[in-house]
Amino acid sequence: MTDAETTPRTGKRVLLAKPRGYCAGVDRAVQTVEEALRLYGAPIYVRKQIVHNKHVVRTLEAKGAIFVEENEEVPEGATVIFSAHGVAPEVYEQAKARSLKAIDATCPLVTKVHQEARRFAAEDYDILLIGHEGHEEVIGTAGEAPAHIQLVDGPDGVDKVTVRDPNKVVWLSQTTLSVDETLETVGRLKQKLPLLQSPPSDDICYATSNRQHVVKEIAPDCDVVIVVGSRNSSNSVRLVEVALDAGANAGHLVDFAHEIDDAWLADARTVGVTSGASVPDELVQQVLAHLAERGFTDVEEITTANERLTFSLPQELKRDLKAAAAARG
């Protein structure tokens, strides 16, 4: 028998989730660093990881990006890019004090939450920010109005909430949370505070929701779901949790194909594959090749949404790119 005749009979298949991988905000942030390197030349400094993905960070480092934790590590007068997760207003002030050329690569959907926080704080609301303590996005949003914002870290955090006036309370959220867990947290908050207001539009970003939705679709049919993503990526970690909650027998998070343990596949007939919103598709293709070598050659892509949203580059960078083009012209 030829390989072609035996392959379909392995009975091993992959359900490949779509949408997966890069969202518009991540694409914009990575492109911002690449364009800045081309325009200004290396080194370009980036405060925090531009997006939460090991491979992306290493690739940009190889091109001349230097990742730092704080503005103090950036030489005076140099160019610094703020990551997709957003920063508190004091970070802009620090950059100004050091004469840094700051380019803000914050995802526009995170910027929307910042604007909501400022507006509700100006109206003297208590703001309940649902999110994970210590996450960069939460730190940035809370920094917009620290006197008005208190963090609610999941449903169990509700009991600790105290407000000045139960008639003037609103909830906002980190953009990369589990949709279901957030709804559970909001439900508990509303039991405690019946007049709690909701944000004008959903704070959990479209990409996070879409990636969770398709995982829910495939998980019940999967013996194991492999999520490609880094451990510090909130939306990637959530995808593993969503897969398990939706009925997958097992779920694992890997940065690279070589991290897949053959023991995970030993009794599996159906493997689900997806990736977090900061993961380039080449890493998913490597996982598919790795699985194919182990008999999982039948790949079916399950699509629940088509994403067409794109974001333009930061204004500061667009202005300089335009000036450079005019000078050449």
XYZ file of C-alpha atoms in Angstrom:
329
model
C 0.000 0.000 0.000
C 1.147 3.537 -0.705
C 1.289 6.271 1.923
C -1.606 7.992 0.193
C -3.794 4.904 0.664
C -2.938 4.418 4.321
C -3.013 8.066 5.482
C -6.816 8.578 5.503
C -7.231 5.381 7.542
C -5.276 6.588 10.541
C -8.511 8.134 11.773
C -6.459 10.948 13.277
C -7.627 14.452 12.548
C -7.003 18.075 13.444
C -9.741 20.646 13.952
C -8.071 23.960 13.162
C -9.787 26.986 14.673
C -10.449 30.135 12.671
C -10.157 32.944 13.620
C -6.864 32.402 15.408
C -3.576 34.249 15.752
C -2.858 37.906 15.099
C -5.596 40.418 15.819
C -5.642 43.939 14.350
C -4.132 45.506 17.493
C -1.188 43.089 17.585
C -0.590 43.410 13.849
C -0.477 47.208 14.233
C 1.899 47.050 17.234
C 4.390 44.698 15.549
C 4.227 46.705 12.330
C 4.884 49.880 14.350
C 8.184 48.489 15.647
C 9.215 47.203 12.199
C 8.392 50.513 10.475
C 10.160 52.517 13.212
C 13.303 50.400 12.782
C 13.222 50.987 9.017
C 12.585 54.713 9.364
C 14.790 55.715 12.294
C 17.282 52.832 12.284
C 18.315 50.612 15.199
C 18.189 50.665 18.097
C 14.547 51.370 18.829
C 13.542 50.976 22.466
C 10.276 49.274 23.410
C 8.818 49.604 26.906
C 7.665 46.131 28.031
C 7.043 43.344 25.517
C 5.349 44.913 22.487
C 2.964 41.932 22.568
C 3.032 38.907 24.848
C 4.777 36.418 22.594
C 8.322 35.034 22.929
C 8.861 34.453 19.213
C 7.726 37.954 18.220
C 9.964 39.576 20.845
C 13.007 37.525 19.768
C 12.389 38.306 16.085
C 12.175 42.060 16.743
C 15.265 41.933 18.979
C 17.176 40.386 16.082
C 16.152 43.365 13.923
C 17.410 45.904 16.466
C 14.607 46.453 18.984
C 15.698 46.733 22.628
C 13.042 45.784 25.179
C 13.144 47.575 28.519
C 10.950 47.534 31.598
C 10.850 51.288 32.272
C 11.564 54.614 30.570
C 14.589 55.173 32.849
C 16.431 52.486 30.880
C 16.028 54.435 27.618
C 18.838 56.927 26.797
C 17.701 60.554 26.889
C 16.371 61.751 23.537
C 15.973 58.222 22.095
C 12.832 56.754 20.520
C 10.601 54.581 22.715
C 7.515 52.622 21.692
C 4.791 51.861 24.230
C 3.362 48.338 23.974
C -0.065 47.277 22.723
C -1.304 46.834 26.318
C -1.417 50.558 27.086
C 0.281 52.695 29.740
C -0.774 55.000 32.560
C -0.558 58.803 32.031
C 2.506 59.016 34.306
C 4.477 56.953 31.766
C 3.950 59.681 29.147
C 5.109 62.283 31.691
C 8.273 60.268 32.428
C 8.999 60.027 28.697
C 8.543 63.781 28.294
C 10.870 64.460 31.227
C 13.598 62.391 29.518
C 13.001 64.070 26.104
C 12.074 60.698 24.627
C 10.370 60.465 21.266
C 7.360 58.371 22.321
C 5.325 56.341 19.854
C 2.162 54.889 21.315
C 1.344 51.417 19.944
C -1.531 50.872 22.408
C -4.322 48.843 20.810
C -7.186 51.229 19.956
C -9.594 48.895 21.789
C -7.541 49.329 24.979
C -7.469 53.094 24.377
C -11.291 52.956 24.302
C -11.311 51.492 27.842
C -8.892 54.221 28.990
C -11.246 56.864 27.597
C -14.198 55.266 29.397
C -12.229 55.257 32.662
C -11.399 58.956 32.311
C -14.991 59.873 31.463
C -16.587 57.989 34.345
C -13.958 59.264 36.786
C -14.688 62.844 35.649
C -18.355 62.170 36.480
C -17.255 60.914 39.938
C -18.273 57.286 39.456
C -16.744 54.375 41.326
C -15.241 52.178 38.579
C -14.995 48.421 39.071
C -12.275 47.180 36.703
C -12.603 43.450 36.049
C -9.171 42.040 35.260
C -6.088 40.194 36.432
C -3.949 41.829 39.080
C -0.509 42.827 37.789
C -1.386 42.539 34.090
C 0.090 45.439 32.110
C -3.242 46.394 30.605
C -4.878 46.603 34.038
C -2.005 48.720 35.406
C -2.342 51.121 32.472
C -6.127 51.471 32.747
C -6.091 51.835 36.546
C -3.468 54.556 36.173
C -6.002 56.740 34.347
C -8.007 57.301 37.540
C -6.445 55.502 40.519
C -8.686 57.242 43.062
C -11.833 55.970 41.315
C -10.837 52.485 40.157
C -10.800 49.263 42.141
C -9.806 45.922 40.658
C -12.167 42.950 40.693
C -10.080 39.859 39.906
C -12.764 37.373 38.846
C -16.019 36.306 40.550
C -14.277 35.648 43.872
C -13.166 39.274 44.044
C -16.741 40.565 44.286
C -17.024 40.124 48.059
C -14.213 42.628 48.665
C -15.899 45.424 46.674
C -16.988 48.542 48.556
C -18.365 51.677 46.888
C -19.183 55.202 48.035
C -22.548 55.455 46.300
C -24.314 52.361 44.894
C -26.179 54.658 42.481
C -22.940 55.749 40.761
C -21.033 52.572 39.906
C -19.880 51.252 36.532
C -17.886 48.195 35.498
C -15.149 48.114 32.866
C -12.901 45.202 31.924
C -9.546 44.118 30.619
C -9.932 43.350 26.900
C -8.484 39.810 26.983
C -10.601 38.047 29.610
C -12.748 34.932 29.426
C -16.138 36.112 28.183
C -18.015 33.609 30.357
C -16.044 34.344 33.526
C -16.524 38.081 33.007
C -20.278 37.605 32.622
C -20.268 35.562 35.841
C -18.345 38.333 37.631
C -20.752 40.986 36.330
C -23.712 38.836 37.412
C -22.369 38.621 40.957
C -21.610 42.343 41.022
C -25.192 43.108 39.948
C -26.551 40.967 42.776
C -24.552 43.099 45.176
C -25.068 46.408 43.328
C -28.366 46.306 41.392
C -27.807 49.769 39.853
C -24.375 48.867 38.459
C -23.935 50.389 34.998
C -22.260 48.670 32.046
C -19.716 50.217 29.652
C -21.234 51.880 26.562
C -19.956 48.966 24.466
C -18.350 45.635 25.315
C -14.787 46.031 26.616
C -13.684 42.464 25.817
C -12.238 42.829 22.348
C -13.772 41.225 19.266
C -10.680 39.071 18.693
C -10.713 37.607 22.211
C -14.447 36.836 21.906
C -14.079 35.325 18.419
C -11.169 33.079 19.390
C -13.021 31.811 22.451
C -16.197 31.215 20.455
C -14.564 28.961 17.859
C -12.731 27.011 20.587
C -16.097 26.366 22.263
C -17.328 24.984 18.930
C -14.489 22.502 18.451
C -13.660 21.542 22.059
C -16.460 18.972 22.624
C -15.084 16.896 19.713
C -11.439 17.105 20.827
C -9.392 14.669 22.879
C -6.822 17.413 23.330
C -6.681 21.102 22.373
C -3.286 22.679 21.732
C -3.153 26.450 22.075
C -0.086 28.153 20.619
C 0.818 31.117 22.818
C 3.023 32.379 25.627
C 2.307 31.957 29.335
C 2.195 35.706 29.955
C -0.442 36.113 27.230
C -3.772 36.476 29.022
C -5.906 35.678 25.984
C -3.841 32.533 25.200
C -4.137 31.215 28.765
C -7.899 31.870 28.627
C -8.204 29.753 25.454
C -6.937 26.672 27.304
C -9.452 27.300 30.114
C -12.287 27.813 27.606
C -11.384 24.563 25.793
C -11.511 22.565 29.024
C -14.741 24.215 30.171
C -16.337 23.493 26.776
C -15.607 19.758 26.934
C -12.096 19.047 25.626
C -10.519 16.128 27.494
C -7.220 18.003 27.812
C -5.733 21.359 26.895
C -2.128 22.557 26.650
C -0.365 25.856 25.982
C 2.870 25.771 23.960
C 5.115 28.462 22.505
C 6.621 26.137 19.899
C 5.850 22.786 18.242
C 8.791 21.030 19.908
C 7.132 21.583 23.305
C 4.321 19.179 22.411
C 4.650 16.015 24.505
C 3.941 12.828 22.534
C 2.185 11.466 25.626
C -0.563 14.065 25.073
C -1.283 12.477 21.679
C -0.942 8.819 22.644
C -4.673 7.993 22.755
C -5.959 10.992 20.828
C -7.977 10.733 17.620
C -8.960 14.408 17.342
C -6.675 17.318 18.204
C -7.885 20.907 18.254
C -5.397 23.626 17.331
C -5.674 27.372 17.839
C -3.452 30.296 18.788
C -3.606 33.432 20.881
C -4.041 36.900 19.394
C -0.308 37.690 19.525
C 0.884 34.557 17.698
C 2.165 34.622 14.084
C 0.637 31.877 11.934
C 4.034 30.374 11.074
C 4.097 28.902 14.612
C 0.705 27.251 14.016
C 1.932 25.823 10.701
C 4.906 24.292 12.536
C 2.499 22.667 15.013
C 0.432 21.256 12.137
C 3.605 19.837 10.523
C 4.611 18.322 13.893
C 1.176 16.685 14.232
C 1.234 15.442 10.615
C 4.487 13.606 11.329
C 2.584 11.773 14.080
C -0.288 10.725 11.835
C -2.614 13.708 12.248
C -2.794 14.482 8.548
C -6.506 15.190 8.109
C -6.894 18.924 8.868
C -10.330 20.537 8.900
C -10.540 24.297 9.427
C -13.585 25.333 11.455
C -14.555 28.967 10.820
C -17.018 30.871 12.996
C -16.145 34.455 11.994
C -14.207 36.354 9.335
C -12.172 39.247 10.697
C -11.506 42.195 8.407
C -10.731 44.945 10.917
C -7.434 46.791 10.546
C -5.987 49.723 12.485
C -3.814 52.477 11.043
C -0.321 53.090 12.433
C 0.170 55.551 15.335
C -0.145 59.219 14.300
C 3.430 60.103 15.361
C 4.857 57.394 13.110
C 2.538 58.111 10.174
C 3.554 61.780 10.263
C 7.273 60.901 10.118
C 6.768 58.284 7.380
C 4.907 60.876 5.307
C 7.667 63.462 5.845
C 10.345 60.924 4.875
C 8.420 60.011 1.702
C 8.049 63.709 0.809
C 11.784 64.294 1.349
C 12.619 61.396 -0.981
C 10.054 62.545 -3.531
